[in-house]
mmCIF file with all atom_site columns, C-alpha atoms in Angstrom:
data_model
loop_
_atom_site.group_PDB
_atom_site.id
_atom_site.type_symbol
_atom_site.label_atom_id
_atom_site.label_alt_id
_atom_site.label_comp_id
_atom_site.label_asym_id
_atom_site.label_entity_id
_atom_site.label_seq_id
_atom_site.pdbx_PDB_ins_code
_atom_site.Cartn_x
_atom_site.Cartn_y
_atom_site.Cartn_z
_atom_site.occupancy
_atom_site.B_iso_or_equiv
_atom_site.pdbx_formal_charge
_atom_site.auth_seq_id
_atom_site.auth_comp_id
_atom_site.auth_asym_id
_atom_site.auth_atom_id
_atom_site.pdbx_PDB_model_num
ATOM 1   C CA . MET Z 1 1   ? 14.803  17.311  17.439 1.00 44.00 ? 1   MET Z CA 1
ATOM 2   C CA . CYS Z 1 2   ? 16.803  14.974  15.098 1.00 45.00 ? 2   CYS Z CA 1
ATOM 3   C CA . THR Z 1 3   ? 19.776  15.598  12.920 1.00 45.00 ? 3   THR Z CA 1
ATOM 4   C CA . THR Z 1 4   ? 20.844  13.656  9.468  1.00 43.00 ? 4   THR Z CA 1
ATOM 5   C CA . SER Z 1 5   ? 23.777  12.724  8.479  1.00 45.00 ? 5   SER Z CA 1
ATOM 6   C CA . SER Z 1 6   ? 24.364  10.723  4.998  1.00 47.00 ? 6   SER Z CA 1
ATOM 7   C CA . SER Z 1 7   ? 23.563  6.950   6.546  1.00 53.00 ? 7   SER Z CA 1
ATOM 8   C CA . ASN Z 1 8   ? 21.754  7.468   10.344 1.00 58.00 ? 8   ASN Z CA 1
ATOM 9   C CA . THR Z 1 9   ? 19.790  9.755   11.881 1.00 69.00 ? 9   THR Z CA 1
ATOM 10  C CA . THR Z 1 10  ? 20.317  10.338  15.656 1.00 68.00 ? 10  THR Z CA 1
ATOM 11  C CA . THR Z 1 11  ? 18.006  12.223  18.477 1.00 72.00 ? 11  THR Z CA 1
ATOM 12  C CA . ASN Z 1 12  ? 19.287  14.896  20.647 1.00 76.00 ? 12  ASN Z CA 1
ATOM 13  C CA . SER Z 1 13  ? 20.622  12.143  23.246 1.00 77.00 ? 13  SER Z CA 1
ATOM 14  C CA . GLY Z 1 14  ? 22.861  10.849  20.644 1.00 78.00 ? 14  GLY Z CA 1
ATOM 15  C CA . VAL Z 1 15  ? 21.418  8.112   19.997 1.00 84.00 ? 15  VAL Z CA 1
ATOM 16  C CA . THR Z 1 16  ? 20.752  6.714   16.783 1.00 86.00 ? 16  THR Z CA 1
ATOM 17  C CA . ALA Z 1 17  ? 17.049  6.785   15.659 1.00 85.00 ? 17  ALA Z CA 1
ATOM 18  C CA . ILE Z 1 18  ? 15.341  3.613   14.271 1.00 87.00 ? 18  ILE Z CA 1
ATOM 19  C CA . THR Z 1 19  ? 12.882  3.059   11.919 1.00 85.00 ? 19  THR Z CA 1
ATOM 20  C CA . THR Z 1 20  ? 11.049  0.048   11.924 1.00 82.00 ? 20  THR Z CA 1
ATOM 21  C CA . LEU Z 1 21  ? 9.722   -1.296  8.259  1.00 81.00 ? 21  LEU Z CA 1
ATOM 22  C CA . GLY Z 1 22  ? 6.158   -3.197  9.635  1.00 83.00 ? 22  GLY Z CA 1
ATOM 23  C CA . ILE Z 1 23  ? 5.571   -6.643  10.842 1.00 87.00 ? 23  ILE Z CA 1
ATOM 24  C CA . HIS Z 1 24  ? 8.305   -9.360  9.772  1.00 87.00 ? 24  HIS Z CA 1
ATOM 25  C CA . HIS Z 1 25  ? 6.004   -12.011 11.592 1.00 93.00 ? 25  HIS Z CA 1
ATOM 26  C CA . LEU Z 1 26  ? 3.724   -12.661 14.203 1.00 93.00 ? 26  LEU Z CA 1
ATOM 27  C CA . GLY Z 1 27  ? 4.215   -15.867 16.241 1.00 93.00 ? 27  GLY Z CA 1
ATOM 28  C CA . LEU Z 1 28  ? 0.906   -17.022 18.086 1.00 93.00 ? 28  LEU Z CA 1
ATOM 29  C CA . SER Z 1 29  ? 0.835   -20.095 20.953 1.00 91.00 ? 29  SER Z CA 1
ATOM 30  C CA . VAL Z 1 30  ? -1.891  -22.340 19.818 1.00 93.00 ? 30  VAL Z CA 1
ATOM 31  C CA . THR Z 1 31  ? -3.128  -25.657 21.038 1.00 92.00 ? 31  THR Z CA 1
ATOM 32  C CA . ASN Z 1 32  ? -3.854  -27.450 17.365 1.00 94.00 ? 32  ASN Z CA 1
ATOM 33  C CA . ILE Z 1 33  ? -0.853  -26.129 15.158 1.00 96.00 ? 33  ILE Z CA 1
ATOM 34  C CA . LYS Z 1 34  ? -2.306  -28.387 12.656 1.00 97.00 ? 34  LYS Z CA 1
ATOM 35  C CA . GLU Z 1 35  ? -5.806  -27.010 12.693 1.00 97.00 ? 35  GLU Z CA 1
ATOM 36  C CA . VAL Z 1 36  ? -4.926  -23.309 13.245 1.00 97.00 ? 36  VAL Z CA 1
ATOM 37  C CA . ALA Z 1 37  ? -2.340  -23.686 10.124 1.00 98.00 ? 37  ALA Z CA 1
ATOM 38  C CA . SER Z 1 38  ? -5.083  -25.390 8.004  1.00 98.00 ? 38  SER Z CA 1
ATOM 39  C CA . PHE Z 1 39  ? -7.755  -22.316 8.911  1.00 97.00 ? 39  PHE Z CA 1
ATOM 40  C CA . PHE Z 1 40  ? -5.484  -19.942 7.657  1.00 97.00 ? 40  PHE Z CA 1
ATOM 41  C CA . ILE Z 1 41  ? -4.420  -22.298 4.396  1.00 98.00 ? 41  ILE Z CA 1
ATOM 42  C CA . GLU Z 1 42  ? -7.970  -23.365 3.745  1.00 97.00 ? 42  GLU Z CA 1
ATOM 43  C CA . GLN Z 1 43  ? -9.874  -19.975 4.824  1.00 97.00 ? 43  GLN Z CA 1
ATOM 44  C CA . LEU Z 1 44  ? -7.349  -17.008 4.037  1.00 96.00 ? 44  LEU Z CA 1
ATOM 45  C CA . ASN Z 1 45  ? -5.147  -18.412 1.223  1.00 97.00 ? 45  ASN Z CA 1
ATOM 46  C CA . PHE Z 1 46  ? -2.268  -18.780 3.508  1.00 98.00 ? 46  PHE Z CA 1
ATOM 47  C CA . LYS Z 1 47  ? 0.577   -21.050 2.115  1.00 98.00 ? 47  LYS Z CA 1
ATOM 48  C CA . GLN Z 1 48  ? 3.152   -22.995 4.269  1.00 98.00 ? 48  GLN Z CA 1
ATOM 49  C CA . VAL Z 1 49  ? 6.468   -21.783 4.051  1.00 98.00 ? 49  VAL Z CA 1
ATOM 50  C CA . GLY Z 1 50  ? 8.028   -23.780 6.350  1.00 97.00 ? 50  GLY Z CA 1
ATOM 51  C CA . GLU Z 1 51  ? 7.748   -25.700 9.386  1.00 97.00 ? 51  GLU Z CA 1
ATOM 52  C CA . LYS Z 1 52  ? 9.585   -26.799 12.803 1.00 96.00 ? 52  LYS Z CA 1
ATOM 53  C CA . PRO Z 1 53  ? 8.620   -30.016 13.328 1.00 95.00 ? 53  PRO Z CA 1
ATOM 54  C CA . ASP Z 1 54  ? 10.915  -31.073 16.727 1.00 94.00 ? 54  ASP Z CA 1
ATOM 55  C CA . TYR Z 1 55  ? 9.902   -27.402 18.114 1.00 92.00 ? 55  TYR Z CA 1
ATOM 56  C CA . PRO Z 1 56  ? 6.988   -27.767 17.078 1.00 95.00 ? 56  PRO Z CA 1
ATOM 57  C CA . ALA Z 1 57  ? 6.164   -24.856 14.640 1.00 96.00 ? 57  ALA Z CA 1
ATOM 58  C CA . ILE Z 1 58  ? 4.612   -24.040 11.243 1.00 98.00 ? 58  ILE Z CA 1
ATOM 59  C CA . PHE Z 1 59  ? 5.086   -20.815 9.334  1.00 98.00 ? 59  PHE Z CA 1
ATOM 60  C CA . ILE Z 1 60  ? 2.877   -19.583 7.090  1.00 98.00 ? 60  ILE Z CA 1
ATOM 61  C CA . SER Z 1 61  ? 2.228   -16.552 4.933  1.00 98.00 ? 61  SER Z CA 1
ATOM 62  C CA . ASP Z 1 62  ? -0.061  -14.868 2.426  1.00 97.00 ? 62  ASP Z CA 1
ATOM 63  C CA . SER Z 1 63  ? 3.265   -12.956 0.816  1.00 95.00 ? 63  SER Z CA 1
ATOM 64  C CA . THR Z 1 64  ? 2.822   -10.252 3.186  1.00 94.00 ? 64  THR Z CA 1
ATOM 65  C CA . VAL Z 1 65  ? 2.551   -11.237 6.813  1.00 94.00 ? 65  VAL Z CA 1
ATOM 66  C CA . MET Z 1 66  ? 4.138   -14.504 8.240  1.00 97.00 ? 66  MET Z CA 1
ATOM 67  C CA . LEU Z 1 67  ? 2.419   -16.035 11.016 1.00 96.00 ? 67  LEU Z CA 1
ATOM 68  C CA . THR Z 1 68  ? 4.427   -18.499 13.538 1.00 96.00 ? 68  THR Z CA 1
ATOM 69  C CA . LEU Z 1 69  ? 2.301   -21.044 14.594 1.00 96.00 ? 69  LEU Z CA 1
ATOM 70  C CA . TRP Z 1 70  ? 3.882   -22.728 18.156 1.00 94.00 ? 70  TRP Z CA 1
ATOM 71  C CA . GLN Z 1 71  ? 2.280   -25.786 19.561 1.00 93.00 ? 71  GLN Z CA 1
ATOM 72  C CA . ILE Z 1 72  ? 1.629   -25.515 23.202 1.00 91.00 ? 72  ILE Z CA 1
ATOM 73  C CA . LYS Z 1 73  ? 3.169   -28.321 25.519 1.00 92.00 ? 73  LYS Z CA 1
ATOM 74  C CA . ASP Z 1 74  ? 0.124   -28.870 27.707 1.00 89.00 ? 74  ASP Z CA 1
ATOM 75  C CA . VAL Z 1 75  ? -3.200  -28.306 25.895 1.00 86.00 ? 75  VAL Z CA 1
ATOM 76  C CA . ASP Z 1 76  ? -4.968  -29.521 28.954 1.00 88.00 ? 76  ASP Z CA 1
ATOM 77  C CA . ASN Z 1 77  ? -3.463  -27.788 31.924 1.00 86.00 ? 77  ASN Z CA 1
ATOM 78  C CA . ARG Z 1 78  ? -3.288  -24.070 29.256 1.00 84.00 ? 78  ARG Z CA 1
ATOM 79  C CA . VAL Z 1 79  ? -4.603  -20.976 30.435 1.00 82.00 ? 79  VAL Z CA 1
ATOM 80  C CA . GLU Z 1 80  ? -7.298  -19.192 28.314 1.00 80.00 ? 80  GLU Z CA 1
ATOM 81  C CA . PHE Z 1 81  ? -6.646  -15.642 27.256 1.00 80.00 ? 81  PHE Z CA 1
ATOM 82  C CA . ASP Z 1 82  ? -8.983  -12.721 28.387 1.00 80.00 ? 82  ASP Z CA 1
ATOM 83  C CA . ARG Z 1 83  ? -8.901  -9.883  26.489 1.00 80.00 ? 83  ARG Z CA 1
ATOM 84  C CA . THR Z 1 84  ? -10.212 -7.673  29.410 1.00 86.00 ? 84  THR Z CA 1
ATOM 85  C CA . LYS Z 1 85  ? -7.625  -9.199  32.061 1.00 84.00 ? 85  LYS Z CA 1
ATOM 86  C CA . ASN Z 1 86  ? -4.387  -10.207 30.607 1.00 80.00 ? 86  ASN Z CA 1
ATOM 87  C CA . VAL Z 1 87  ? -1.566  -7.950  29.187 1.00 81.00 ? 87  VAL Z CA 1
ATOM 88  C CA . GLY Z 1 88  ? -0.650  -9.797  25.420 1.00 82.00 ? 88  GLY Z CA 1
ATOM 89  C CA . LEU Z 1 89  ? -2.282  -10.150 22.085 1.00 85.00 ? 89  LEU Z CA 1
ATOM 90  C CA . HIS Z 1 90  ? -5.744  -8.436  22.308 1.00 88.00 ? 90  HIS Z CA 1
ATOM 91  C CA . HIS Z 1 91  ? -6.833  -9.618  18.298 1.00 92.00 ? 91  HIS Z CA 1
ATOM 92  C CA . PHE Z 1 92  ? -4.592  -8.993  15.172 1.00 93.00 ? 92  PHE Z CA 1
ATOM 93  C CA . ALA Z 1 93  ? -6.284  -8.002  12.182 1.00 94.00 ? 93  ALA Z CA 1
ATOM 94  C CA . LEU Z 1 94  ? -5.755  -9.247  8.319  1.00 96.00 ? 94  LEU Z CA 1
ATOM 95  C CA . LYS Z 1 95  ? -6.766  -6.729  5.486  1.00 95.00 ? 95  LYS Z CA 1
ATOM 96  C CA . VAL Z 1 96  ? -8.701  -7.892  2.589  1.00 95.00 ? 96  VAL Z CA 1
ATOM 97  C CA . SER Z 1 97  ? -9.018  -6.256  -0.467 1.00 92.00 ? 97  SER Z CA 1
ATOM 98  C CA . THR Z 1 98  ? -12.947 -5.408  -1.051 1.00 93.00 ? 98  THR Z CA 1
ATOM 99  C CA . ILE Z 1 99  ? -16.260 -5.397  1.318  1.00 94.00 ? 99  ILE Z CA 1
ATOM 100 C CA . ASP Z 1 100 ? -17.144 -8.572  -1.030 1.00 95.00 ? 100 ASP Z CA 1
ATOM 101 C CA . GLN Z 1 101 ? -14.208 -9.906  -0.091 1.00 95.00 ? 101 GLN Z CA 1
ATOM 102 C CA . LEU Z 1 102 ? -15.316 -9.760  3.579  1.00 96.00 ? 102 LEU Z CA 1
ATOM 103 C CA . GLN Z 1 103 ? -18.880 -10.657 3.255  1.00 96.00 ? 103 GLN Z CA 1
ATOM 104 C CA . ALA Z 1 104 ? -17.498 -14.211 1.394  1.00 96.00 ? 104 ALA Z CA 1
ATOM 105 C CA . VAL Z 1 105 ? -15.067 -14.985 4.235  1.00 97.00 ? 105 VAL Z CA 1
ATOM 106 C CA . TYR Z 1 106 ? -18.054 -14.053 6.432  1.00 97.00 ? 106 TYR Z CA 1
ATOM 107 C CA . GLN Z 1 107 ? -19.996 -16.574 4.788  1.00 97.00 ? 107 GLN Z CA 1
ATOM 108 C CA . ASN Z 1 108 ? -17.661 -19.611 4.922  1.00 97.00 ? 108 ASN Z CA 1
ATOM 109 C CA . LEU Z 1 109 ? -16.565 -18.649 7.996  1.00 97.00 ? 109 LEU Z CA 1
ATOM 110 C CA . THR Z 1 110 ? -20.537 -18.948 9.811  1.00 97.00 ? 110 THR Z CA 1
ATOM 111 C CA . LYS Z 1 111 ? -20.400 -22.545 8.317  1.00 97.00 ? 111 LYS Z CA 1
ATOM 112 C CA . LEU Z 1 112 ? -17.265 -23.817 10.616 1.00 97.00 ? 112 LEU Z CA 1
ATOM 113 C CA . ASP Z 1 113 ? -17.882 -25.393 14.059 1.00 96.00 ? 113 ASP Z CA 1
ATOM 114 C CA . ASN Z 1 114 ? -14.649 -24.421 15.124 1.00 96.00 ? 114 ASN Z CA 1
ATOM 115 C CA . VAL Z 1 115 ? -15.014 -20.438 14.709 1.00 97.00 ? 115 VAL Z CA 1
ATOM 116 C CA . GLU Z 1 116 ? -17.179 -17.963 16.918 1.00 96.00 ? 116 GLU Z CA 1
ATOM 117 C CA . ILE Z 1 117 ? -18.363 -15.133 15.064 1.00 98.00 ? 117 ILE Z CA 1
ATOM 118 C CA . GLU Z 1 118 ? -18.072 -12.229 17.660 1.00 97.00 ? 118 GLU Z CA 1
ATOM 119 C CA . PHE Z 1 119 ? -19.577 -10.020 15.064 1.00 98.00 ? 119 PHE Z CA 1
ATOM 120 C CA . ALA Z 1 120 ? -20.480 -9.884  11.265 1.00 98.00 ? 120 ALA Z CA 1
ATOM 121 C CA . PRO Z 1 121 ? -18.934 -7.380  9.036  1.00 98.00 ? 121 PRO Z CA 1
ATOM 122 C CA . GLU Z 1 122 ? -20.277 -3.627  9.869  1.00 97.00 ? 122 GLU Z CA 1
ATOM 123 C CA . ALA Z 1 123 ? -19.195 -0.257  9.415  1.00 95.00 ? 123 ALA Z CA 1
ATOM 124 C CA . LEU Z 1 124 ? -15.458 0.640   11.314 1.00 94.00 ? 124 LEU Z CA 1
ATOM 125 C CA . GLY Z 1 125 ? -17.151 3.840   12.774 1.00 92.00 ? 125 GLY Z CA 1
ATOM 126 C CA . ALA Z 1 126 ? -17.515 6.807   10.300 1.00 92.00 ? 126 ALA Z CA 1
ATOM 127 C CA . SER Z 1 127 ? -14.421 5.172   8.014  1.00 92.00 ? 127 SER Z CA 1
ATOM 128 C CA . PRO Z 1 128 ? -15.659 3.846   4.574  1.00 91.00 ? 128 PRO Z CA 1
ATOM 129 C CA . PHE Z 1 129 ? -14.277 0.646   5.994  1.00 93.00 ? 129 PHE Z CA 1
ATOM 130 C CA . GLN Z 1 130 ? -16.157 -2.567  7.357  1.00 96.00 ? 130 GLN Z CA 1
ATOM 131 C CA . HIS Z 1 131 ? -14.662 -4.996  9.754  1.00 97.00 ? 131 HIS Z CA 1
ATOM 132 C CA . MET Z 1 132 ? -15.581 -8.264  11.359 1.00 97.00 ? 132 MET Z CA 1
ATOM 133 C CA . MET Z 1 133 ? -14.810 -9.985  14.330 1.00 97.00 ? 133 MET Z CA 1
ATOM 134 C CA . CYS Z 1 134 ? -13.898 -13.481 15.164 1.00 97.00 ? 134 CYS Z CA 1
ATOM 135 C CA . LEU Z 1 135 ? -12.387 -16.304 17.469 1.00 95.00 ? 135 LEU Z CA 1
ATOM 136 C CA . ILE Z 1 136 ? -10.314 -18.701 15.668 1.00 95.00 ? 136 ILE Z CA 1
ATOM 137 C CA . PRO Z 1 137 ? -9.380  -22.193 16.122 1.00 93.00 ? 137 PRO Z CA 1
ATOM 138 C CA . GLY Z 1 138 ? -7.867  -22.088 19.500 1.00 86.00 ? 138 GLY Z CA 1
ATOM 139 C CA . GLY Z 1 139 ? -9.687  -19.418 20.615 1.00 88.00 ? 139 GLY Z CA 1
ATOM 140 C CA . ILE Z 1 140 ? -7.406  -16.317 19.247 1.00 92.00 ? 140 ILE Z CA 1
ATOM 141 C CA . ARG Z 1 141 ? -9.359  -13.356 18.194 1.00 94.00 ? 141 ARG Z CA 1
ATOM 142 C CA . LEU Z 1 142 ? -9.053  -12.251 14.228 1.00 95.00 ? 142 LEU Z CA 1
ATOM 143 C CA . GLU Z 1 143 ? -10.020 -8.992  12.837 1.00 96.00 ? 143 GLU Z CA 1
ATOM 144 C CA . LEU Z 1 144 ? -10.690 -8.915  9.164  1.00 96.00 ? 144 LEU Z CA 1
ATOM 145 C CA . ILE Z 1 145 ? -10.876 -5.560  7.930  1.00 96.00 ? 145 ILE Z CA 1
ATOM 146 C CA . SER Z 1 146 ? -11.497 -4.262  4.136  1.00 93.00 ? 146 SER Z CA 1
ATOM 147 C CA . GLU Z 1 147 ? -9.755  -1.384  2.436  1.00 77.00 ? 147 GLU Z CA 1
#
């Protein structure tokens, strides 16, 4: 049980309860920072909102979520992620506004050599939503889902 004061919420143990407000940004380590940034900018209408060339990092946003793309240092000795064995980012999902937009982005992505479609748009269980899954440049799994 929580008690509420005028400015804080505390738990029974007296610890201040914290309320998060969603993801501020998601940091992704990538093998080719410019290729991945171009993918989001050209295919999903993200904008570059910053850069740290000496790190190197590129910051991109769709005005709702920000992605921080970090260039890995040793591409030749990278360890690929295996979603069935590794702890970490299984995938991340971005919303699109309509099923028609989901179909359009799917059609665009099928034409790209550096994107692997895992599955085409399909019903998301018994919900009214549709979703698709793909591997973007560098092999990160991205789900796109219609609202």
